[in-house]
Short mmCIF file of C-alpha atoms and ligand atoms in Angstrom, two decimals:
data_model
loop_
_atom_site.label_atom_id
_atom_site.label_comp_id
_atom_site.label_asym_id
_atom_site.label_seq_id
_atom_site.Cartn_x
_atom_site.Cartn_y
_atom_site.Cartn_z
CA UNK A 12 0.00 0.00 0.00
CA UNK A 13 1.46 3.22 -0.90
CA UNK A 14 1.14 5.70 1.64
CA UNK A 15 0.67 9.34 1.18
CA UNK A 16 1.51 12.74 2.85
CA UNK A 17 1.25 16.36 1.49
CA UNK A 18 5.50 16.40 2.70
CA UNK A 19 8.41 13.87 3.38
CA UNK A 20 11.34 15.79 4.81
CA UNK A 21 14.49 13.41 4.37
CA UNK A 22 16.80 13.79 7.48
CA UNK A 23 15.92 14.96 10.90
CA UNK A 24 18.43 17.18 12.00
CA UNK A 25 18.37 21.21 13.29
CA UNK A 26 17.35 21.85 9.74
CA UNK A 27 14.40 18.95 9.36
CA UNK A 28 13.19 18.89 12.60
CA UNK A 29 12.47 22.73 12.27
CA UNK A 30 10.98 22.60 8.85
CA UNK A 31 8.96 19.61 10.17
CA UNK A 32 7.40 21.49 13.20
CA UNK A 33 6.55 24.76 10.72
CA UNK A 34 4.95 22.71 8.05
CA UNK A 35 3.44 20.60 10.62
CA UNK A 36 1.85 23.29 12.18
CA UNK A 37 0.63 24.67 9.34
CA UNK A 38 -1.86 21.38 9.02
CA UNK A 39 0.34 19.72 6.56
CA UNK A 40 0.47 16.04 6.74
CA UNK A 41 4.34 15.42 7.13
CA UNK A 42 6.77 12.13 7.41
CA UNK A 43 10.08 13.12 8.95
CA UNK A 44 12.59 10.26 7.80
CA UNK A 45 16.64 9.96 8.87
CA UNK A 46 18.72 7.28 8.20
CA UNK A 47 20.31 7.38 11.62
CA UNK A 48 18.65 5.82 14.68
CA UNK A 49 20.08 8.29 16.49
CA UNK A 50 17.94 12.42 16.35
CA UNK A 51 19.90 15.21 15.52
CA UNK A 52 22.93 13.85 16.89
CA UNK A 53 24.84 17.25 15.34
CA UNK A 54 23.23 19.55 17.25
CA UNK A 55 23.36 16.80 20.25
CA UNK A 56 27.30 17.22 19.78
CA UNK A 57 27.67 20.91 18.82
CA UNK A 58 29.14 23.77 21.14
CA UNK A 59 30.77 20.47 23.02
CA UNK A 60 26.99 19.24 24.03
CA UNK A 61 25.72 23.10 24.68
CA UNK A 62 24.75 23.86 21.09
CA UNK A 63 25.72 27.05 20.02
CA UNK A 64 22.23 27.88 18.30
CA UNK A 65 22.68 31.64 17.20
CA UNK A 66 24.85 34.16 16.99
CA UNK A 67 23.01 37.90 17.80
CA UNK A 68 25.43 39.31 15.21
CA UNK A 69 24.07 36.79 12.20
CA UNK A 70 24.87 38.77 8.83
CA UNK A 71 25.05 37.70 5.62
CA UNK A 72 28.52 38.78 5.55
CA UNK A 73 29.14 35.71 7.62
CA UNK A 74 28.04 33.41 5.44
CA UNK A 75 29.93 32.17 2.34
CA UNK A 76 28.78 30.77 -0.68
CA UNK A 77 28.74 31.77 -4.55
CA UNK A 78 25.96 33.85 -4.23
CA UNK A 79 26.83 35.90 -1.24
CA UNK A 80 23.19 37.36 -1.25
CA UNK A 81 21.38 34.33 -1.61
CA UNK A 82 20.76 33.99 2.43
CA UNK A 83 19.71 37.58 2.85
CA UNK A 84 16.07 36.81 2.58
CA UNK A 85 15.80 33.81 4.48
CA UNK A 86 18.04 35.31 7.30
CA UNK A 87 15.85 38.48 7.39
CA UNK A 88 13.11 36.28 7.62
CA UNK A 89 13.34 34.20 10.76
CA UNK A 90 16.40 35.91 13.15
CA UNK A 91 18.40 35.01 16.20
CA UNK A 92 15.57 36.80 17.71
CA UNK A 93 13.07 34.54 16.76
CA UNK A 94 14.93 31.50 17.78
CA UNK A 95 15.11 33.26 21.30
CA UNK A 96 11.33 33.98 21.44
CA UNK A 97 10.76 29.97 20.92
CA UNK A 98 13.76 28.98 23.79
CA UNK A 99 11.80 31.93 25.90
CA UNK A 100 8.25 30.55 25.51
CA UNK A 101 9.29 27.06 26.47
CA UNK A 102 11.82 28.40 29.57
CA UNK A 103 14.97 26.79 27.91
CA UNK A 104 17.91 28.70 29.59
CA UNK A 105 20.69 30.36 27.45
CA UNK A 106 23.35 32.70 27.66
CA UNK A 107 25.66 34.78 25.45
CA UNK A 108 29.64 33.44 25.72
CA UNK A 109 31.55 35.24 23.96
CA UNK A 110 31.04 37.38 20.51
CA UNK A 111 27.71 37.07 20.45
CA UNK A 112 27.38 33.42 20.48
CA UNK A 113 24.56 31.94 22.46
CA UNK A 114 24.90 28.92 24.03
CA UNK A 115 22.25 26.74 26.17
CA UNK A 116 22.61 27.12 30.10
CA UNK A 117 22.06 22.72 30.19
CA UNK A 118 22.60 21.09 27.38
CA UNK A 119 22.16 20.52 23.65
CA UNK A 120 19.26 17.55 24.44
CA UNK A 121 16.93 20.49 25.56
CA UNK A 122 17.06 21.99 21.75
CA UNK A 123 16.65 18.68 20.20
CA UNK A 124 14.14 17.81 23.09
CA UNK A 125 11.91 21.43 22.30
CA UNK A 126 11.93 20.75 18.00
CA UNK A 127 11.04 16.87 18.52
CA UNK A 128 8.44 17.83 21.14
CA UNK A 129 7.38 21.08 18.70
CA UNK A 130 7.16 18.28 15.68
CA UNK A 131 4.82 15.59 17.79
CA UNK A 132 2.46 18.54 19.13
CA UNK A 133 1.87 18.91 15.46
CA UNK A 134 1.45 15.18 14.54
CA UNK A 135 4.80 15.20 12.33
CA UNK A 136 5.32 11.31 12.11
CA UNK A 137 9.14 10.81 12.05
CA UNK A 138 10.28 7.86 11.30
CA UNK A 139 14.63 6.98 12.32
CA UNK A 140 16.64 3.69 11.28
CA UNK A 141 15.24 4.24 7.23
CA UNK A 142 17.16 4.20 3.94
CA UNK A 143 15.90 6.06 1.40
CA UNK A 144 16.05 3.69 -2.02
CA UNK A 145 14.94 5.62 -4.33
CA UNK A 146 13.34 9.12 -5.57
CA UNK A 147 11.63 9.26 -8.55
CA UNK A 148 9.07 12.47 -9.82
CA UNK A 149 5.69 11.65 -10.40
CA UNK A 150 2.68 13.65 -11.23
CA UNK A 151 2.30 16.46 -8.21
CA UNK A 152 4.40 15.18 -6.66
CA UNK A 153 7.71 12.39 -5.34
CA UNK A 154 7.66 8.86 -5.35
CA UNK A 155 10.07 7.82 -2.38
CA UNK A 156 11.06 4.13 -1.83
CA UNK A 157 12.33 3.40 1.44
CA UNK A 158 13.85 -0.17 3.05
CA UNK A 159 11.35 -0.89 5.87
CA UNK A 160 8.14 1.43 5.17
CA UNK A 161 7.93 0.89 1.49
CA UNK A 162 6.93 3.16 -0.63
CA UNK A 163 5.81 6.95 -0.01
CA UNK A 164 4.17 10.13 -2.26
CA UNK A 165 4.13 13.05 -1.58
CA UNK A 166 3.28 16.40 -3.04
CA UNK A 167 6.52 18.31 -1.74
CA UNK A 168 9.90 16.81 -0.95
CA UNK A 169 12.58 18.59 1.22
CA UNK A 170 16.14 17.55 1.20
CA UNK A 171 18.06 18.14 4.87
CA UNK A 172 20.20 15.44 4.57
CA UNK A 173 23.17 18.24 5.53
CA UNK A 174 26.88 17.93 4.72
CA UNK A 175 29.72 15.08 4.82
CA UNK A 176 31.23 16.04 8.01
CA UNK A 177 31.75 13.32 11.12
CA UNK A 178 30.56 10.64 8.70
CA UNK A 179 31.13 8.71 11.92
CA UNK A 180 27.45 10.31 13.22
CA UNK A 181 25.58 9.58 10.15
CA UNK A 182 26.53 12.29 7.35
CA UNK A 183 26.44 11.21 3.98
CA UNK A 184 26.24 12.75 0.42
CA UNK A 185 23.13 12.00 -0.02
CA UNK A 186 21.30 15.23 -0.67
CA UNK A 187 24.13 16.32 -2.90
CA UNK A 188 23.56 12.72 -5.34
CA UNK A 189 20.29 13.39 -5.83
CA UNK A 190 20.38 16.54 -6.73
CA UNK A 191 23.08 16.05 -9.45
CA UNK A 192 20.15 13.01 -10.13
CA UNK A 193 17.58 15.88 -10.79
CA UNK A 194 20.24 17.24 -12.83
CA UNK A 195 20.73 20.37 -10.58
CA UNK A 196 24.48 21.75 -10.10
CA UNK A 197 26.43 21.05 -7.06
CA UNK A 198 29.29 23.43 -6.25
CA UNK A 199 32.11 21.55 -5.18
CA UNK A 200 32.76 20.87 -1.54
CA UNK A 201 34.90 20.69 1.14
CA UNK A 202 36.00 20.66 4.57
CA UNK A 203 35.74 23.94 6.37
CA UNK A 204 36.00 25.52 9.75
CA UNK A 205 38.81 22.56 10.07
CA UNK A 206 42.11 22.27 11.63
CA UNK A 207 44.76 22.89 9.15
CA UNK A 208 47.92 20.46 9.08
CA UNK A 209 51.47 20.96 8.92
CA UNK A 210 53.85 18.81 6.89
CA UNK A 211 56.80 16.94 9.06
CA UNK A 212 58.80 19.77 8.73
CA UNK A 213 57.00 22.54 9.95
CA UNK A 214 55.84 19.67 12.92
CA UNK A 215 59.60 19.86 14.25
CA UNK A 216 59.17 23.52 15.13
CA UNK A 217 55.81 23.39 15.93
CA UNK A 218 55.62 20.09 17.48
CA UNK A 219 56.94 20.82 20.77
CA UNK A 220 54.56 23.76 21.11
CA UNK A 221 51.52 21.56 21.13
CA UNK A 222 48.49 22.61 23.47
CA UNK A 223 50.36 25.66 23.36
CA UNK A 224 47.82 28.83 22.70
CA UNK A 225 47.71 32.74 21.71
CA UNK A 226 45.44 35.40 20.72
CA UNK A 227 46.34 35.76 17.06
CA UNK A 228 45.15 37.31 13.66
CA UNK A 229 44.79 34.78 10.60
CA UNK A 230 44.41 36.26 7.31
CA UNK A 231 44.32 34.41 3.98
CA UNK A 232 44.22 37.19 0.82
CA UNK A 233 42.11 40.08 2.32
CA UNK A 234 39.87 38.06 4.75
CA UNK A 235 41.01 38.46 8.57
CA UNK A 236 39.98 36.68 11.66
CA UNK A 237 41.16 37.88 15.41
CA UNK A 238 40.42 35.28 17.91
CA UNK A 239 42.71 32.61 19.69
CA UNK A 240 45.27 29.71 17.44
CA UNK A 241 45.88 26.51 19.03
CA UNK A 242 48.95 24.34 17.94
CA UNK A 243 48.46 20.72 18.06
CA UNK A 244 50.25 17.22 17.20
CA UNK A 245 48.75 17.93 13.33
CA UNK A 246 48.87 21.34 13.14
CA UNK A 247 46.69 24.37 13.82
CA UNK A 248 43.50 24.57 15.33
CA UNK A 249 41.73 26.95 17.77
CA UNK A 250 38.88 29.43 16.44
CA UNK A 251 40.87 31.73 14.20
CA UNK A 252 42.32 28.59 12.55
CA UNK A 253 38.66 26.78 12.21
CA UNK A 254 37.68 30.59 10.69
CA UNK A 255 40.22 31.14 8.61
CA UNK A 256 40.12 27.43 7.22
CA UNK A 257 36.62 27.87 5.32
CA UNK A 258 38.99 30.59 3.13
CA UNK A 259 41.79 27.95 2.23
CA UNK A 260 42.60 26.70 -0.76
CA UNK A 261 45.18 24.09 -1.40
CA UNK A 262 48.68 25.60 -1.13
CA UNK A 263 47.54 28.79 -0.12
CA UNK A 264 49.58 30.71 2.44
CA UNK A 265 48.75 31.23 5.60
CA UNK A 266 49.94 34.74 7.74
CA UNK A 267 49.44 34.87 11.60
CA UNK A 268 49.76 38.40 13.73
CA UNK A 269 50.59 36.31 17.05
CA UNK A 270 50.39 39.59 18.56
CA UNK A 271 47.61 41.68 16.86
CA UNK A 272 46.93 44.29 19.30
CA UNK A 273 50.28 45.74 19.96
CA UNK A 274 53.56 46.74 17.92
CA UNK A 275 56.58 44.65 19.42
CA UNK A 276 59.27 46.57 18.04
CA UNK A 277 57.64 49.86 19.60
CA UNK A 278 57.61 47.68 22.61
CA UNK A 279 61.15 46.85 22.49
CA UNK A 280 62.49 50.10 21.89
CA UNK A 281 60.28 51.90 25.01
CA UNK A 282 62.69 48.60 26.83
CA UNK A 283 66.00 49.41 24.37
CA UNK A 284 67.99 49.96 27.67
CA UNK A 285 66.64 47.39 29.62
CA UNK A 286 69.10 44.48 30.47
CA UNK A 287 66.13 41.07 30.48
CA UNK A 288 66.90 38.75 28.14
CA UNK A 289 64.20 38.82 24.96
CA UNK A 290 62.75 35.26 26.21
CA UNK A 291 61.64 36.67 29.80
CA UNK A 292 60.10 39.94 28.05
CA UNK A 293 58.41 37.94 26.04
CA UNK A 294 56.47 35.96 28.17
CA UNK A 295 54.78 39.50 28.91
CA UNK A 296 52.63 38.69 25.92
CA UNK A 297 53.46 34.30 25.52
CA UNK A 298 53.40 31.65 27.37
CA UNK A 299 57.23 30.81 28.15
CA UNK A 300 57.26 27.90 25.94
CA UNK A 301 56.28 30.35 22.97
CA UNK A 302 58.71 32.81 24.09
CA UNK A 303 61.62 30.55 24.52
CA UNK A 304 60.67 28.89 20.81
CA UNK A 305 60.35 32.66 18.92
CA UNK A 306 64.07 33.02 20.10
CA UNK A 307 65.02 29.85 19.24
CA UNK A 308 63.73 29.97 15.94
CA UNK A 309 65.47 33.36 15.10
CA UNK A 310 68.40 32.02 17.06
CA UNK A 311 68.35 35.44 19.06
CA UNK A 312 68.07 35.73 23.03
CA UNK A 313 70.04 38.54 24.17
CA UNK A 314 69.49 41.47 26.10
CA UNK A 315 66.69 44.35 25.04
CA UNK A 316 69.76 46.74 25.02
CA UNK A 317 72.23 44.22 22.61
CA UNK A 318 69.45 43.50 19.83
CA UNK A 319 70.17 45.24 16.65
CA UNK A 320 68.02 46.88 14.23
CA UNK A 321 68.51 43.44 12.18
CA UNK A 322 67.17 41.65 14.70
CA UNK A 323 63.92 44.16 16.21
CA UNK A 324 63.30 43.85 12.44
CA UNK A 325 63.25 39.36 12.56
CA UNK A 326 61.46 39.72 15.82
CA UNK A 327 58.79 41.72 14.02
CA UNK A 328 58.45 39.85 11.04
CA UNK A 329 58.36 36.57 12.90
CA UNK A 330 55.79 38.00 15.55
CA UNK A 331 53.86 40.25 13.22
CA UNK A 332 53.92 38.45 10.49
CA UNK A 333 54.61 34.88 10.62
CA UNK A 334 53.45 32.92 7.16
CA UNK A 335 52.74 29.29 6.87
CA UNK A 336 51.84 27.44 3.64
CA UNK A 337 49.63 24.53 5.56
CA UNK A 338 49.90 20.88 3.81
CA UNK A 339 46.03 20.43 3.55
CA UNK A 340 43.16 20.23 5.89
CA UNK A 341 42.32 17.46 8.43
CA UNK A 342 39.22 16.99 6.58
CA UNK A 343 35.74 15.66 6.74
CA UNK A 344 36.28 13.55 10.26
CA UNK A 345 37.41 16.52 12.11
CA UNK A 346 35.69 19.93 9.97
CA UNK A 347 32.16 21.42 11.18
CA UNK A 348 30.78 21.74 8.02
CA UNK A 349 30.81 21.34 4.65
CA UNK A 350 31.28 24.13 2.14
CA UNK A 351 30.18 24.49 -0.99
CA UNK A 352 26.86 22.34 -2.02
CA UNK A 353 23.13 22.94 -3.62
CA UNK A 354 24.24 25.56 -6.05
CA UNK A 355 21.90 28.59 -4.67
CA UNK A 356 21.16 29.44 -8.85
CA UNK A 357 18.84 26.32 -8.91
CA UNK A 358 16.68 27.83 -5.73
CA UNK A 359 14.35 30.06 -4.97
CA UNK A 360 15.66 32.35 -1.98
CA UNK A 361 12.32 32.95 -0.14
CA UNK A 362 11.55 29.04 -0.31
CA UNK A 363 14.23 27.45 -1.23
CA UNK A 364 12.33 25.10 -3.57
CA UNK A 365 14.29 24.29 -7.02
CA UNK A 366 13.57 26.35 -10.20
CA UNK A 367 13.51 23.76 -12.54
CA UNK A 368 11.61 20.85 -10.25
CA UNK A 369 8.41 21.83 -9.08
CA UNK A 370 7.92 20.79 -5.19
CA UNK A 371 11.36 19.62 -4.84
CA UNK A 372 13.03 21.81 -1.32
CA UNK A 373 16.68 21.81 -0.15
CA UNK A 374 17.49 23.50 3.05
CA UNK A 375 20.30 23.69 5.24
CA UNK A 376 23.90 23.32 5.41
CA UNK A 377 23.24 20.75 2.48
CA UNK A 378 22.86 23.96 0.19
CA UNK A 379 25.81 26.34 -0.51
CA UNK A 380 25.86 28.61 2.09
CA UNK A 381 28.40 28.34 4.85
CA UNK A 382 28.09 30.14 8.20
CA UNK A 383 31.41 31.23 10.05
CA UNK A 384 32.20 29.53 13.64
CA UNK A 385 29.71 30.61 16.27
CA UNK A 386 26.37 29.58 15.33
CA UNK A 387 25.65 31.10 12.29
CA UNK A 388 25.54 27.71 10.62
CA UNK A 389 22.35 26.54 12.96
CA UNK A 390 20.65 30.08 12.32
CA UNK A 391 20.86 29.29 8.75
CA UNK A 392 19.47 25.87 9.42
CA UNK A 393 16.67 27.29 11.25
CA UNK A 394 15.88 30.42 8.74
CA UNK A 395 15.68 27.93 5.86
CA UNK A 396 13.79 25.94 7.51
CA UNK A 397 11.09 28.21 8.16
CA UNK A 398 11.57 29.74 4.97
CA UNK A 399 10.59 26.09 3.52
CA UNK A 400 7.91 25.06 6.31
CA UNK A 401 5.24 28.18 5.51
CA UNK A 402 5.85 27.37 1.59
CA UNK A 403 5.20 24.31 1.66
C1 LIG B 8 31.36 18.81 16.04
C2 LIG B 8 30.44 19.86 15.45
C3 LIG B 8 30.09 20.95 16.23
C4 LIG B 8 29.27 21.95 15.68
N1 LIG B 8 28.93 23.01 16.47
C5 LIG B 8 28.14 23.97 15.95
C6 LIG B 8 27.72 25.04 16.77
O1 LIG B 8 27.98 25.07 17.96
N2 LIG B 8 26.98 26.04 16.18
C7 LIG B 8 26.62 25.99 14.85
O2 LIG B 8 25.94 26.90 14.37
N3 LIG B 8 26.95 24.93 14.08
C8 LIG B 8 27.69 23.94 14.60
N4 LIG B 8 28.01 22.87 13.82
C9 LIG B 8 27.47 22.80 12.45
C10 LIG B 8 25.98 22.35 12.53
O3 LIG B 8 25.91 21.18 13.32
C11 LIG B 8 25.42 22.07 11.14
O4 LIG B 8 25.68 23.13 10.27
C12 LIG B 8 23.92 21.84 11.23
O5 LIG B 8 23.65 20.71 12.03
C13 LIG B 8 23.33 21.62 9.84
O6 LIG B 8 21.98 21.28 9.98
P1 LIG B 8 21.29 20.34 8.89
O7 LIG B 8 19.96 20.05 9.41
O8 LIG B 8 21.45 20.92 7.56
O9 LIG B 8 22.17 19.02 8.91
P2 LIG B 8 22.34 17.98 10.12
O10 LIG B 8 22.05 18.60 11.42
O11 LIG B 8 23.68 17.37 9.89
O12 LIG B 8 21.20 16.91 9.85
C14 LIG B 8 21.22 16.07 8.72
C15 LIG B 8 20.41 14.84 9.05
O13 LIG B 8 20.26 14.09 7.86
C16 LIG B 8 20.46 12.73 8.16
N5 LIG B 8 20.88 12.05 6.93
C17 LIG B 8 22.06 12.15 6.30
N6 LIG B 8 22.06 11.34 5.22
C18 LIG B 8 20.86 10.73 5.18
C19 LIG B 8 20.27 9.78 4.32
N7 LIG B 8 20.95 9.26 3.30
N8 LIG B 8 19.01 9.35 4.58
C20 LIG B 8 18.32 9.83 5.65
N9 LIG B 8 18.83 10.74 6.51
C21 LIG B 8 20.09 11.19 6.27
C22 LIG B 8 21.51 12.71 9.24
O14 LIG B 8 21.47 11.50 9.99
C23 LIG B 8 21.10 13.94 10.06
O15 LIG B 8 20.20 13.59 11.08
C24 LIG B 8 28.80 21.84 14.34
C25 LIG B 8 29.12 20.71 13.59
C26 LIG B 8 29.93 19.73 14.13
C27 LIG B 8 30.26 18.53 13.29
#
């Protein structure tokens, strides 16, 4: 017996659940379908099990994809503010950490807990442990074919399958293979906000510096990031790192400010008479393993007052404006997200359903548009979501 709904919405995760609840509520008759027997087990591990779910400063300028304007309507559309007003209404706790970011006071269960509770009020049947055989168009509508419920129709389909990172937790390409089925271009993707590794080499210097830490500028071309770099067994990791990482492109340099806010050769000379060896005025700003390796490197630890112009000038350079050409990413199993995806030309920005396929949705991180590190990429789960859910 074939059964039928008005939507299916293929993978329940921040993205699904929320376009789930909206169409639900909305009297549509939905089936909410994931692979996974596990719900939204992203969101369960995001912001280390606190889910960053917003960032107050959401712009599109912190969002990258081909079509940099592409978000702007679904982002104007449902803000930070509304996510607030939901967490509000049903007394889940938050707070802001840092830059904006909102976190939630308990844990990431009581987001996942609020959308699955949202989607049953509104007698959204979701359905975990399925595989998804097979999606073929029909007359108004989908035909899907499914493993263990058989098959489905349905007038609209929404893709929120989401992107290839942690395959360990259930990602898979799904969402972009059928699209390129539907003949709809995919723009080509890749790990981003992602540690970025060294190659042996560059490990010898930087190995012994690992869990080692500093407030740092990363900038790749003209794009900049000022937040904290973390050097590791691998590499480089920490915020600015993860940030900066969604701009890399094989073999493209990478130059760190390790000490952004300050100039260290007006620092020295306001200190050019002062005896302390350049390791102990360093750890003013570093942590004395950093300090002792910045002289090691330039093979310079005198005294302030026995430093040559020669060497303010290395100090600088190396502090200022230290430049490392990365070996490649640590890819999918340790990035946040995927970049790149749904080419935004084949959707409609208010509703996100394709141009060329009548009834046929993708929404979330599954589409090309990438948020920045700090919650940006659940907002734009959540705003395309909704921008879906009252179109469908
Ligand atoms: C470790 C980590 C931490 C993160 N922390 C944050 C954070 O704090 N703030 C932030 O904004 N973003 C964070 N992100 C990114 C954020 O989790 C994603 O951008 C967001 O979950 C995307 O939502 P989505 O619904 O599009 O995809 P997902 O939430 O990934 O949901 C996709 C769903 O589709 C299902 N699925 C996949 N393939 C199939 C298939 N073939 N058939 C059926 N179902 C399928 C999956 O099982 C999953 O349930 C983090 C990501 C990671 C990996």
């Amino acid at each position: 017996m074939i059964q039928k709904y008005d939507s299916v919405i293929i993978g329940a995760g921040a993205a699904g659940l929320m376009c789930a609840y909206i169409a639900g509520s909305r009297h549509k008759k939905v089936l909410l379908l994931d692979h996974s027997n596990k719900l939204a087990e992203k969101i369960r591990i995001s912001g280390g099990g606190r889910c960053n779910f917003t960032n107050i400063y959401t712009e599109p300028k912190c969002y990258i994809s081909a079509n940099p304007h592409f978000c702007i309507s679904a982002l104007s559309g449902y803000t930070p503010y509304h996510f607030t007003d939901l967490l509000d209404k049903y007394k889940i706790g938050y707070h802001e950490k840092t830059l904006g970011q909102l976190f939630c006071n308990d844990s990431s269960g009581d987001i996942i807990g609020l959308l699955d509770n949202l989607c049953k009020a509104n007698n959204v049947n979701r359905k975990m442990s399925i595989q998804v055989l097979n999606v073929t168009k029909i007359p108004n509508g989908f035909e899907i074919t499914t493993d263990n419920i058989g098959v489905i129709h349905a007038e609209t389909l929404v893709i929120a399958t989401g992107g290839l990172s942690i395959p360990q937790i259930g990602a898979s390409g799904f969402g972009y293979n059928l699209a390129r089925e539907f003949s709809l271009n995919v723009i080509k993707t890749e790990p981003a906000l992602v540690p970025l590794a060294l190659d042996p080499e560059q490990l010898q210097y930087f190995g012994p510096l690992s869990g080692s830490s500093f407030f740092s500028q990363t900038k790749i071309d003209k794009i900049t990031f000022m937040e904290n770099t973390l050097i590791t067994h691998r590499g480089l990791s920490g915020p600015a790192i993860l940030q900066i990482s969604s701009y890399y492109n094989s073999g493209s340099g990478l130059q760190i400010d390790m000490l952004p806010k300050q100039d260290i050769k007006q620092l020295i000379n306001e200190n050019r008479k002062s005896t302390k060896l350049l390791s102990n005025f360093l750890t003013l700003f570093f942590s004395q393993r950093i300090a002792s390796s910045i002289c090691q490197i330039l093979q310079v630890d005198k005294q302030l007052c026995q430093l040559s112009n020669k060497d303010i000038e290395l100090i600088n350079k190396l502090i200022h404006n230290f430049t490392v050409t990365p070996s490649g990413t640590l890819g999918y199993k340790k990035a946040e997200v995927t970049k790149g995806g749904v080419d935004t030309k084949e959707l409609s920005s208010k509703s996100m359903e394709c141009r060329k396929i009548d009834g046929l949705f993708f929404i979330g991180e599954v589409v090309d548009v990438t948020g920045w590190l700090g919650g940006y990429n659940f907002q734009w789960a959540w705003a395309s979501a909704v921008a879906t859910g009252n179109s469908l």
